[in-house]
JSON list of C-alpha atoms in Angstrom, two decimals:
[
{"chain": "A", "resi": 1, "resn": "ASP", "atom": "CA", "xyz": [292.15, 84.36, 140.83]},
{"chain": "A", "resi": 2, "resn": "ILE", "atom": "CA", "xyz": [288.11, 84.08, 141.40]},
{"chain": "A", "resi": 3, "resn": "GLN", "atom": "CA", "xyz": [287.49, 84.30, 145.32]},
{"chain": "A", "resi": 4, "resn": "MET", "atom": "CA", "xyz": [284.39, 82.29, 146.46]},
{"chain": "A", "resi": 5, "resn": "THR", "atom": "CA", "xyz": [282.90, 83.41, 149.83]},
{"chain": "A", "resi": 6, "resn": "GLN", "atom": "CA", "xyz": [280.09, 81.22, 151.39]},
{"chain": "A", "resi": 7, "resn": "SER", "atom": "CA", "xyz": [277.90, 82.29, 154.33]},
{"chain": "A", "resi": 8, "resn": "PRO", "atom": "CA", "xyz": [277.02, 81.52, 156.89]},
{"chain": "A", "resi": 9, "resn": "SER", "atom": "CA", "xyz": [280.32, 79.46, 157.78]},
{"chain": "A", "resi": 10, "resn": "SER", "atom": "CA", "xyz": [277.90, 77.36, 159.96]},
{"chain": "A", "resi": 11, "resn": "VAL", "atom": "CA", "xyz": [274.14, 76.86, 160.65]},
{"chain": "A", "resi": 12, "resn": "SER", "atom": "CA", "xyz": [272.29, 75.13, 163.23]},
{"chain": "A", "resi": 13, "resn": "ALA", "atom": "CA", "xyz": [269.00, 73.53, 162.09]},
{"chain": "A", "resi": 14, "resn": "SER", "atom": "CA", "xyz": [266.34, 71.16, 163.07]},
{"chain": "A", "resi": 15, "resn": "VAL", "atom": "CA", "xyz": [264.95, 68.28, 160.99]},
{"chain": "A", "resi": 16, "resn": "GLY", "atom": "CA", "xyz": [262.36, 69.63, 158.59]},
{"chain": "A", "resi": 17, "resn": "ASP", "atom": "CA", "xyz": [263.77, 73.19, 158.67]},
{"chain": "A", "resi": 18, "resn": "ARG", "atom": "CA", "xyz": [264.69, 75.10, 155.36]},
{"chain": "A", "resi": 19, "resn": "VAL", "atom": "CA", "xyz": [268.10, 75.88, 155.07]},
{"chain": "A", "resi": 20, "resn": "THR", "atom": "CA", "xyz": [269.80, 78.37, 152.54]},
{"chain": "A", "resi": 21, "resn": "ILE", "atom": "CA", "xyz": [273.46, 78.66, 151.97]},
{"chain": "A", "resi": 22, "resn": "THR", "atom": "CA", "xyz": [274.75, 81.61, 149.95]},
{"chain": "A", "resi": 23, "resn": "CYS", "atom": "CA", "xyz": [277.93, 81.82, 147.86]},
{"chain": "A", "resi": 24, "resn": "ARG", "atom": "CA", "xyz": [279.37, 85.02, 146.23]},
{"chain": "A", "resi": 25, "resn": "ALA", "atom": "CA", "xyz": [282.09, 85.19, 143.39]},
{"chain": "A", "resi": 26, "resn": "SER", "atom": "CA", "xyz": [284.60, 87.87, 143.48]},
{"chain": "A", "resi": 27, "resn": "GLN", "atom": "CA", "xyz": [283.61, 88.42, 139.62]},
{"chain": "A", "resi": 28, "resn": "GLY", "atom": "CA", "xyz": [280.96, 87.51, 137.19]},
{"chain": "A", "resi": 29, "resn": "ILE", "atom": "CA", "xyz": [281.16, 83.51, 136.64]},
{"chain": "A", "resi": 30, "resn": "SER", "atom": "CA", "xyz": [277.85, 83.14, 134.45]},
{"chain": "A", "resi": 31, "resn": "ASN", "atom": "CA", "xyz": [276.16, 79.83, 135.78]},
{"chain": "A", "resi": 32, "resn": "TRP", "atom": "CA", "xyz": [279.50, 78.08, 136.12]},
{"chain": "A", "resi": 33, "resn": "LEU", "atom": "CA", "xyz": [278.89, 77.36, 139.73]},
{"chain": "A", "resi": 34, "resn": "VAL", "atom": "CA", "xyz": [278.92, 73.82, 141.60]},
{"chain": "A", "resi": 35, "resn": "TRP", "atom": "CA", "xyz": [277.88, 72.49, 145.04]},
{"chain": "A", "resi": 36, "resn": "TYR", "atom": "CA", "xyz": [279.38, 69.58, 146.74]},
{"chain": "A", "resi": 37, "resn": "GLN", "atom": "CA", "xyz": [278.39, 67.92, 150.03]},
{"chain": "A", "resi": 38, "resn": "GLN", "atom": "CA", "xyz": [281.09, 66.28, 152.39]},
{"chain": "A", "resi": 39, "resn": "LYS", "atom": "CA", "xyz": [280.49, 64.27, 155.27]},
{"chain": "A", "resi": 40, "resn": "PRO", "atom": "CA", "xyz": [283.25, 63.70, 158.00]},
{"chain": "A", "resi": 41, "resn": "GLY", "atom": "CA", "xyz": [286.00, 61.20, 156.61]},
{"chain": "A", "resi": 42, "resn": "LYS", "atom": "CA", "xyz": [284.41, 60.99, 153.19]},
{"chain": "A", "resi": 43, "resn": "ALA", "atom": "CA", "xyz": [284.98, 62.52, 149.89]},
{"chain": "A", "resi": 44, "resn": "PRO", "atom": "CA", "xyz": [282.88, 65.29, 148.50]},
{"chain": "A", "resi": 45, "resn": "LYS", "atom": "CA", "xyz": [279.65, 64.39, 146.71]},
{"chain": "A", "resi": 46, "resn": "LEU", "atom": "CA", "xyz": [278.40, 66.38, 143.69]},
{"chain": "A", "resi": 47, "resn": "LEU", "atom": "CA", "xyz": [274.96, 67.94, 144.28]},
{"chain": "A", "resi": 48, "resn": "VAL", "atom": "CA", "xyz": [274.51, 70.70, 141.88]},
{"chain": "A", "resi": 49, "resn": "HIS", "atom": "CA", "xyz": [276.12, 71.69, 138.81]},
{"chain": "A", "resi": 50, "resn": "ALA", "atom": "CA", "xyz": [275.64, 74.86, 136.45]},
{"chain": "A", "resi": 51, "resn": "ALA", "atom": "CA", "xyz": [274.22, 76.66, 139.36]},
{"chain": "A", "resi": 52, "resn": "SER", "atom": "CA", "xyz": [270.73, 74.95, 139.19]},
{"chain": "A", "resi": 53, "resn": "SER", "atom": "CA", "xyz": [271.14, 71.45, 137.53]},
{"chain": "A", "resi": 54, "resn": "LEU", "atom": "CA", "xyz": [270.44, 68.66, 140.18]},
{"chain": "A", "resi": 55, "resn": "GLN", "atom": "CA", "xyz": [273.13, 65.75, 139.87]},
{"chain": "A", "resi": 56, "resn": "SER", "atom": "CA", "xyz": [271.43, 62.34, 139.07]},
{"chain": "A", "resi": 57, "resn": "GLY", "atom": "CA", "xyz": [270.20, 60.79, 142.38]},
{"chain": "A", "resi": 58, "resn": "VAL", "atom": "CA", "xyz": [270.56, 63.71, 144.49]},
{"chain": "A", "resi": 59, "resn": "PRO", "atom": "CA", "xyz": [267.03, 64.27, 146.39]},
{"chain": "A", "resi": 60, "resn": "SER", "atom": "CA", "xyz": [264.67, 66.89, 145.06]},
{"chain": "A", "resi": 61, "resn": "ARG", "atom": "CA", "xyz": [264.75, 68.87, 148.36]},
{"chain": "A", "resi": 62, "resn": "PHE", "atom": "CA", "xyz": [268.18, 70.31, 147.32]},
{"chain": "A", "resi": 63, "resn": "SER", "atom": "CA", "xyz": [268.05, 73.12, 144.81]},
{"chain": "A", "resi": 64, "resn": "GLY", "atom": "CA", "xyz": [270.37, 75.66, 143.57]},
{"chain": "A", "resi": 65, "resn": "SER", "atom": "CA", "xyz": [269.91, 79.06, 141.97]},
{"chain": "A", "resi": 66, "resn": "GLY", "atom": "CA", "xyz": [271.55, 82.21, 140.79]},
{"chain": "A", "resi": 67, "resn": "SER", "atom": "CA", "xyz": [273.88, 83.59, 138.14]},
{"chain": "A", "resi": 68, "resn": "GLY", "atom": "CA", "xyz": [276.63, 86.09, 137.75]},
{"chain": "A", "resi": 69, "resn": "THR", "atom": "CA", "xyz": [278.04, 86.52, 141.14]},
{"chain": "A", "resi": 70, "resn": "ASP", "atom": "CA", "xyz": [275.39, 85.43, 143.73]},
{"chain": "A", "resi": 71, "resn": "PHE", "atom": "CA", "xyz": [274.08, 81.77, 144.18]},
{"chain": "A", "resi": 72, "resn": "THR", "atom": "CA", "xyz": [272.20, 79.98, 146.71]},
{"chain": "A", "resi": 73, "resn": "LEU", "atom": "CA", "xyz": [271.85, 76.25, 147.80]},
{"chain": "A", "resi": 74, "resn": "THR", "atom": "CA", "xyz": [268.53, 75.66, 149.43]},
{"chain": "A", "resi": 75, "resn": "ILE", "atom": "CA", "xyz": [267.41, 72.51, 151.52]},
{"chain": "A", "resi": 76, "resn": "SER", "atom": "CA", "xyz": [263.83, 72.71, 151.44]},
{"chain": "A", "resi": 77, "resn": "SER", "atom": "CA", "xyz": [263.05, 70.31, 154.30]},
{"chain": "A", "resi": 78, "resn": "LEU", "atom": "CA", "xyz": [266.37, 69.05, 156.26]},
{"chain": "A", "resi": 79, "resn": "GLN", "atom": "CA", "xyz": [266.72, 65.40, 156.78]},
{"chain": "A", "resi": 80, "resn": "PRO", "atom": "CA", "xyz": [269.04, 63.63, 159.25]},
{"chain": "A", "resi": 81, "resn": "GLU", "atom": "CA", "xyz": [271.49, 62.46, 156.42]},
{"chain": "A", "resi": 82, "resn": "ASP", "atom": "CA", "xyz": [271.50, 66.07, 155.41]},
{"chain": "A", "resi": 83, "resn": "PHE", "atom": "CA", "xyz": [273.95, 67.26, 158.27]},
{"chain": "A", "resi": 84, "resn": "ALA", "atom": "CA", "xyz": [277.17, 67.77, 156.44]},
{"chain": "A", "resi": 85, "resn": "THR", "atom": "CA", "xyz": [279.58, 70.47, 155.39]},
{"chain": "A", "resi": 86, "resn": "TYR", "atom": "CA", "xyz": [278.59, 72.11, 151.87]},
{"chain": "A", "resi": 87, "resn": "TYR", "atom": "CA", "xyz": [281.10, 73.91, 149.33]},
{"chain": "A", "resi": 88, "resn": "CYS", "atom": "CA", "xyz": [280.59, 75.92, 146.48]},
{"chain": "A", "resi": 89, "resn": "GLN", "atom": "CA", "xyz": [283.12, 76.00, 143.52]},
{"chain": "A", "resi": 90, "resn": "GLN", "atom": "CA", "xyz": [283.48, 78.04, 140.58]},
{"chain": "A", "resi": 91, "resn": "ALA", "atom": "CA", "xyz": [284.18, 76.29, 137.45]},
{"chain": "A", "resi": 92, "resn": "HIS", "atom": "CA", "xyz": [284.47, 79.59, 135.29]},
{"chain": "A", "resi": 93, "resn": "SER", "atom": "CA", "xyz": [287.98, 79.42, 134.87]},
{"chain": "A", "resi": 94, "resn": "PHE", "atom": "CA", "xyz": [291.17, 77.74, 136.08]},
{"chain": "A", "resi": 95, "resn": "PRO", "atom": "CA", "xyz": [292.30, 77.72, 138.90]},
{"chain": "A", "resi": 96, "resn": "TRP", "atom": "CA", "xyz": [289.23, 76.51, 140.19]},
{"chain": "A", "resi": 97, "resn": "THR", "atom": "CA", "xyz": [288.34, 77.86, 143.57]},
{"chain": "A", "resi": 98, "resn": "PHE", "atom": "CA", "xyz": [286.17, 76.61, 146.33]},
{"chain": "A", "resi": 99, "resn": "GLY", "atom": "CA", "xyz": [284.22, 78.61, 149.05]},
{"chain": "A", "resi": 100, "resn": "GLN", "atom": "CA", "xyz": [285.26, 78.10, 152.50]},
{"chain": "A", "resi": 101, "resn": "GLY", "atom": "CA", "xyz": [282.33, 75.60, 153.35]},
{"chain": "A", "resi": 102, "resn": "THR", "atom": "CA", "xyz": [279.24, 75.82, 155.30]},
{"chain": "A", "resi": 103, "resn": "LYS", "atom": "CA", "xyz": [278.68, 73.22, 158.09]},
{"chain": "A", "resi": 104, "resn": "VAL", "atom": "CA", "xyz": [275.16, 72.43, 158.80]},
{"chain": "A", "resi": 105, "resn": "GLU", "atom": "CA", "xyz": [274.58, 71.14, 162.33]},
{"chain": "A", "resi": 106, "resn": "ILE", "atom": "CA", "xyz": [271.93, 69.70, 164.35]},
{"chain": "A", "resi": 107, "resn": "LYS", "atom": "CA", "xyz": [270.17, 72.17, 166.61]},
{"chain": "B", "resi": 1, "resn": "GLN", "atom": "CA", "xyz": [280.48, 51.75, 138.40]},
{"chain": "B", "resi": 2, "resn": "VAL", "atom": "CA", "xyz": [283.17, 54.47, 138.52]},
{"chain": "B", "resi": 3, "resn": "GLN", "atom": "CA", "xyz": [286.15, 53.86, 140.65]},
{"chain": "B", "resi": 4, "resn": "LEU", "atom": "CA", "xyz": [289.06, 55.68, 141.76]},
{"chain": "B", "resi": 5, "resn": "VAL", "atom": "CA", "xyz": [291.63, 54.46, 143.79]},
{"chain": "B", "resi": 6, "resn": "GLU", "atom": "CA", "xyz": [294.60, 56.67, 145.01]},
{"chain": "B", "resi": 7, "resn": "SER", "atom": "CA", "xyz": [297.69, 55.32, 146.52]},
{"chain": "B", "resi": 8, "resn": "GLY", "atom": "CA", "xyz": [301.34, 56.60, 147.04]},
{"chain": "B", "resi": 9, "resn": "GLY", "atom": "CA", "xyz": [300.66, 59.04, 150.18]},
{"chain": "B", "resi": 10, "resn": "GLY", "atom": "CA", "xyz": [302.79, 58.79, 153.32]},
{"chain": "B", "resi": 11, "resn": "VAL", "atom": "CA", "xyz": [305.11, 60.76, 155.54]},
{"chain": "B", "resi": 12, "resn": "VAL", "atom": "CA", "xyz": [307.75, 62.40, 153.66]},
{"chain": "B", "resi": 13, "resn": "GLN", "atom": "CA", "xyz": [310.37, 65.21, 154.85]},
{"chain": "B", "resi": 14, "resn": "PRO", "atom": "CA", "xyz": [310.18, 68.77, 153.62]},
{"chain": "B", "resi": 15, "resn": "GLY", "atom": "CA", "xyz": [311.91, 69.31, 150.46]},
{"chain": "B", "resi": 16, "resn": "ARG", "atom": "CA", "xyz": [311.53, 65.79, 149.27]},
{"chain": "B", "resi": 17, "resn": "SER", "atom": "CA", "xyz": [309.29, 64.37, 146.63]},
{"chain": "B", "resi": 18, "resn": "LEU", "atom": "CA", "xyz": [306.39, 61.89, 146.24]},
{"chain": "B", "resi": 19, "resn": "ARG", "atom": "CA", "xyz": [304.34, 60.47, 143.50]},
{"chain": "B", "resi": 20, "resn": "LEU", "atom": "CA", "xyz": [300.64, 59.90, 143.86]},
{"chain": "B", "resi": 21, "resn": "SER", "atom": "CA", "xyz": [298.74, 57.51, 141.71]},
{"chain": "B", "resi": 22, "resn": "CYS", "atom": "CA", "xyz": [294.96, 57.14, 140.79]},
{"chain": "B", "resi": 23, "resn": "ALA", "atom": "CA", "xyz": [293.78, 54.03, 139.38]},
{"chain": "B", "resi": 24, "resn": "ALA", "atom": "CA", "xyz": [290.51, 54.60, 137.46]},
{"chain": "B", "resi": 25, "resn": "SER", "atom": "CA", "xyz": [287.97, 52.07, 136.20]},
{"chain": "B", "resi": 26, "resn": "GLY", "atom": "CA", "xyz": [284.31, 51.90, 135.23]},
{"chain": "B", "resi": 27, "resn": "PHE", "atom": "CA", "xyz": [284.59, 54.51, 132.49]},
{"chain": "B", "resi": 28, "resn": "THR", "atom": "CA", "xyz": [286.43, 55.31, 129.45]},
{"chain": "B", "resi": 29, "resn": "PHE", "atom": "CA", "xyz": [289.43, 56.99, 131.23]},
{"chain": "B", "resi": 30, "resn": "SER", "atom": "CA", "xyz": [290.82, 58.60, 127.86]},
{"chain": "B", "resi": 31, "resn": "ASN", "atom": "CA", "xyz": [287.66, 60.62, 127.38]},
{"chain": "B", "resi": 32, "resn": "PHE", "atom": "CA", "xyz": [287.76, 62.47, 130.56]},
{"chain": "B", "resi": 33, "resn": "GLY", "atom": "CA", "xyz": [289.75, 65.27, 132.22]},
{"chain": "B", "resi": 34, "resn": "MET", "atom": "CA", "xyz": [291.08, 64.39, 135.75]},
{"chain": "B", "resi": 35, "resn": "GLN", "atom": "CA", "xyz": [291.65, 66.65, 138.81]},
{"chain": "B", "resi": 36, "resn": "TRP", "atom": "CA", "xyz": [293.44, 66.77, 142.00]},
{"chain": "B", "resi": 37, "resn": "VAL", "atom": "CA", "xyz": [291.94, 68.36, 144.98]},
{"chain": "B", "resi": 38, "resn": "ARG", "atom": "CA", "xyz": [293.32, 68.52, 148.57]},
{"chain": "B", "resi": 39, "resn": "GLN", "atom": "CA", "xyz": [292.17, 69.06, 151.95]},
{"chain": "B", "resi": 40, "resn": "ALA", "atom": "CA", "xyz": [294.40, 69.85, 154.84]},
{"chain": "B", "resi": 41, "resn": "PRO", "atom": "CA", "xyz": [293.49, 68.42, 158.39]},
{"chain": "B", "resi": 42, "resn": "GLY", "atom": "CA", "xyz": [290.15, 70.19, 159.69]},
{"chain": "B", "resi": 43, "resn": "LYS", "atom": "CA", "xyz": [290.22, 72.51, 156.68]},
{"chain": "B", "resi": 44, "resn": "GLY", "atom": "CA", "xyz": [288.06, 73.24, 153.67]},
{"chain": "B", "resi": 45, "resn": "LEU", "atom": "CA", "xyz": [288.74, 71.94, 150.11]},
{"chain": "B", "resi": 46, "resn": "GLU", "atom": "CA", "xyz": [291.54, 73.46, 147.95]},
{"chain": "B", "resi": 47, "resn": "TRP", "atom": "CA", "xyz": [291.71, 72.72, 144.23]},
{"chain": "B", "resi": 48, "resn": "VAL", "atom": "CA", "xyz": [295.30, 71.52, 143.13]},
{"chain": "B", "resi": 49, "resn": "ALA", "atom": "CA", "xyz": [295.30, 70.64, 139.33]},
{"chain": "B", "resi": 50, "resn": "VAL", "atom": "CA", "xyz": [293.70, 69.34, 136.11]},
{"chain": "B", "resi": 51, "resn": "ILE", "atom": "CA", "xyz": [295.01, 67.44, 133.36]},
{"chain": "B", "resi": 52, "resn": "SER", "atom": "CA", "xyz": [292.92, 67.08, 130.14]},
{"chain": "B", "resi": 53, "resn": "HIS", "atom": "CA", "xyz": [291.78, 63.88, 128.54]},
{"chain": "B", "resi": 54, "resn": "ASP", "atom": "CA", "xyz": [294.84, 63.52, 126.45]},
{"chain": "B", "resi": 55, "resn": "GLY", "atom": "CA", "xyz": [297.37, 64.73, 128.74]},
{"chain": "B", "resi": 56, "resn": "LYS", "atom": "CA", "xyz": [298.42, 67.74, 126.50]},
{"chain": "B", "resi": 57, "resn": "VAL", "atom": "CA", "xyz": [297.04, 70.65, 128.84]},
{"chain": "B", "resi": 58, "resn": "GLN", "atom": "CA", "xyz": [297.26, 71.20, 132.79]},
{"chain": "B", "resi": 59, "resn": "TYR", "atom": "CA", "xyz": [296.66, 73.80, 134.86]},
{"chain": "B", "resi": 60, "resn": "HIS", "atom": "CA", "xyz": [297.76, 74.07, 138.70]},
{"chain": "B", "resi": 61, "resn": "GLY", "atom": "CA", "xyz": [296.71, 76.08, 141.69]},
{"chain": "B", "resi": 62, "resn": "ASP", "atom": "CA", "xyz": [299.13, 79.00, 142.73]},
{"chain": "B", "resi": 63, "resn": "SER", "atom": "CA", "xyz": [300.23, 77.11, 145.94]},
{"chain": "B", "resi": 64, "resn": "VAL", "atom": "CA", "xyz": [301.68, 74.15, 143.69]},
{"chain": "B", "resi": 65, "resn": "LYS", "atom": "CA", "xyz": [302.85, 75.81, 140.43]},
{"chain": "B", "resi": 66, "resn": "GLY", "atom": "CA", "xyz": [306.12, 74.78, 139.48]},
{"chain": "B", "resi": 67, "resn": "ARG", "atom": "CA", "xyz": [306.32, 72.17, 142.02]},
{"chain": "B", "resi": 68, "resn": "PHE", "atom": "CA", "xyz": [303.63, 69.46, 141.13]},
{"chain": "B", "resi": 69, "resn": "THR", "atom": "CA", "xyz": [303.08, 68.10, 137.63]},
{"chain": "B", "resi": 70, "resn": "LEU", "atom": "CA", "xyz": [300.26, 65.76, 136.67]},
{"chain": "B", "resi": 71, "resn": "SER", "atom": "CA", "xyz": [300.69, 63.02, 134.19]},
{"chain": "B", "resi": 72, "resn": "ARG", "atom": "CA", "xyz": [298.50, 60.12, 132.82]},
{"chain": "B", "resi": 73, "resn": "ASP", "atom": "CA", "xyz": [298.90, 56.77, 131.09]},
{"chain": "B", "resi": 74, "resn": "ASN", "atom": "CA", "xyz": [295.72, 56.27, 129.24]},
{"chain": "B", "resi": 75, "resn": "SER", "atom": "CA", "xyz": [296.72, 52.65, 128.45]},
{"chain": "B", "resi": 76, "resn": "LYS", "atom": "CA", "xyz": [296.68, 51.71, 132.19]},
{"chain": "B", "resi": 77, "resn": "ASN", "atom": "CA", "xyz": [293.75, 54.04, 133.14]},
{"chain": "B", "resi": 78, "resn": "THR", "atom": "CA", "xyz": [296.08, 55.81, 135.73]},
{"chain": "B", "resi": 79, "resn": "LEU", "atom": "CA", "xyz": [296.50, 59.47, 136.74]},
{"chain": "B", "resi": 80, "resn": "TYR", "atom": "CA", "xyz": [299.76, 60.48, 138.50]},
{"chain": "B", "resi": 81, "resn": "MET", "atom": "CA", "xyz": [300.59, 63.52, 140.30]},
{"chain": "B", "resi": 82, "resn": "GLN", "atom": "CA", "xyz": [304.43, 64.25, 141.09]},
{"chain": "B", "resi": 83, "resn": "MET", "atom": "CA", "xyz": [305.12, 66.31, 143.88]},
{"chain": "B", "resi": 84, "resn": "ASN", "atom": "CA", "xyz": [308.44, 67.85, 144.31]},
{"chain": "B", "resi": 85, "resn": "SER", "atom": "CA", "xyz": [309.89, 70.30, 146.88]},
{"chain": "B", "resi": 86, "resn": "LEU", "atom": "CA", "xyz": [307.32, 69.33, 149.41]},
{"chain": "B", "resi": 87, "resn": "ARG", "atom": "CA", "xyz": [306.32, 71.94, 152.14]},
{"chain": "B", "resi": 88, "resn": "VAL", "atom": "CA", "xyz": [304.75, 71.39, 155.62]},
{"chain": "B", "resi": 89, "resn": "GLU", "atom": "CA", "xyz": [301.69, 73.25, 154.29]},
{"chain": "B", "resi": 90, "resn": "ASP", "atom": "CA", "xyz": [301.22, 70.40, 151.51]},
{"chain": "B", "resi": 91, "resn": "THR", "atom": "CA", "xyz": [300.08, 68.25, 154.25]},
{"chain": "B", "resi": 92, "resn": "ALA", "atom": "CA", "xyz": [296.58, 67.04, 153.31]},
{"chain": "B", "resi": 93, "resn": "VAL", "atom": "CA", "xyz": [294.21, 64.49, 152.18]},
{"chain": "B", "resi": 94, "resn": "TYR", "atom": "CA", "xyz": [294.80, 64.19, 148.33]},
{"chain": "B", "resi": 95, "resn": "TYR", "atom": "CA", "xyz": [291.49, 63.43, 146.46]},
{"chain": "B", "resi": 96, "resn": "CYS", "atom": "CA", "xyz": [291.66, 62.25, 142.58]},
{"chain": "B", "resi": 97, "resn": "ALA", "atom": "CA", "xyz": [288.45, 63.04, 140.84]},
{"chain": "B", "resi": 98, "resn": "LYS", "atom": "CA", "xyz": [287.03, 62.70, 137.36]},
{"chain": "B", "resi": 99, "resn": "GLU", "atom": "CA", "xyz": [285.22, 65.55, 135.35]},
{"chain": "B", "resi": 100, "resn": "LYS", "atom": "CA", "xyz": [281.60, 64.91, 134.63]},
{"chain": "B", "resi": 101, "resn": "ASP", "atom": "CA", "xyz": [281.54, 65.77, 131.01]},
{"chain": "B", "resi": 102, "resn": "PHE", "atom": "CA", "xyz": [283.09, 64.21, 127.92]},
{"chain": "B", "resi": 103, "resn": "ARG", "atom": "CA", "xyz": [286.25, 66.38, 127.35]},
{"chain": "B", "resi": 104, "resn": "ALA", "atom": "CA", "xyz": [284.88, 69.26, 129.08]},
{"chain": "B", "resi": 105, "resn": "SER", "atom": "CA", "xyz": [285.54, 70.77, 132.49]},
{"chain": "B", "resi": 106, "resn": "HIS", "atom": "CA", "xyz": [282.45, 71.54, 134.39]},
{"chain": "B", "resi": 107, "resn": "CYS", "atom": "CA", "xyz": [282.24, 69.68, 137.72]},
{"chain": "B", "resi": 108, "resn": "LEU", "atom": "CA", "xyz": [283.69, 66.50, 139.17]},
{"chain": "B", "resi": 109, "resn": "ASP", "atom": "CA", "xyz": [281.24, 63.85, 139.55]},
{"chain": "B", "resi": 110, "resn": "SER", "atom": "CA", "xyz": [283.38, 60.85, 140.95]},
{"chain": "B", "resi": 111, "resn": "TRP", "atom": "CA", "xyz": [286.13, 61.08, 143.68]},
{"chain": "B", "resi": 112, "resn": "GLY", "atom": "CA", "xyz": [288.45, 58.55, 145.24]},
{"chain": "B", "resi": 113, "resn": "GLN", "atom": "CA", "xyz": [288.59, 57.87, 148.90]},
{"chain": "B", "resi": 114, "resn": "GLY", "atom": "CA", "xyz": [291.69, 60.27, 149.27]},
{"chain": "B", "resi": 115, "resn": "THR", "atom": "CA", "xyz": [295.34, 59.45, 150.32]},
{"chain": "B", "resi": 116, "resn": "LEU", "atom": "CA", "xyz": [297.09, 61.19, 153.21]},
{"chain": "B", "resi": 117, "resn": "VAL", "atom": "CA", "xyz": [300.37, 63.11, 152.46]},
{"chain": "B", "resi": 118, "resn": "ALA", "atom": "CA", "xyz": [302.05, 64.24, 155.60]},
{"chain": "B", "resi": 119, "resn": "VAL", "atom": "CA", "xyz": [305.18, 66.24, 155.33]},
{"chain": "B", "resi": 120, "resn": "SER", "atom": "CA", "xyz": [307.26, 66.71, 158.31]},
{"chain": "B", "resi": 121, "resn": "SER", "atom": "CA", "xyz": [310.69, 66.54, 159.81]}
]
């Protein structure tokens, strides 16, 4: 199975900050990388698919990049509604696997 | 709009069985693969299983292989997951989710609200 490793596991940031989350796959997955956002008590929400394609309706301050084994999710200017946990997930092959999550907290 | 509503969760003893359902609406159910993802209390997301649009193909995560089986009734727009030989470590909120693309597994663009399964003696 492909292992997904996210870093950091948590980050404290202020409104307006630029935040970067990294995800590394244990083997090459081309661009089959997805990012989700999850708020407490809620279902995950699709943010980015195919490593860099923004899901419809997601604000442009979110962006994804990378290919192969190393990927990044960037929030260019953190907004109050962005405080949440973010997960990467590989869709290269079954079983799909998620990273352990990165919690973005208020500084 | 797309709506997914899970049901069937509850408290069950170890070794017993449970069947979850996911009622879908707002899209052509028979055109999309469907998946289950779970989340243990206070933990991250864990991928559980997928079933193809026509029900002919399914894959499972290692932790549920041989115990959980997916099925679907495209005439009723409903997804099912039969969970057998339940273990304490199966305790989680179970989400059903719709694949984004027509007959292709790339990502999950719609999720249900989740149903809690608690395995305890």
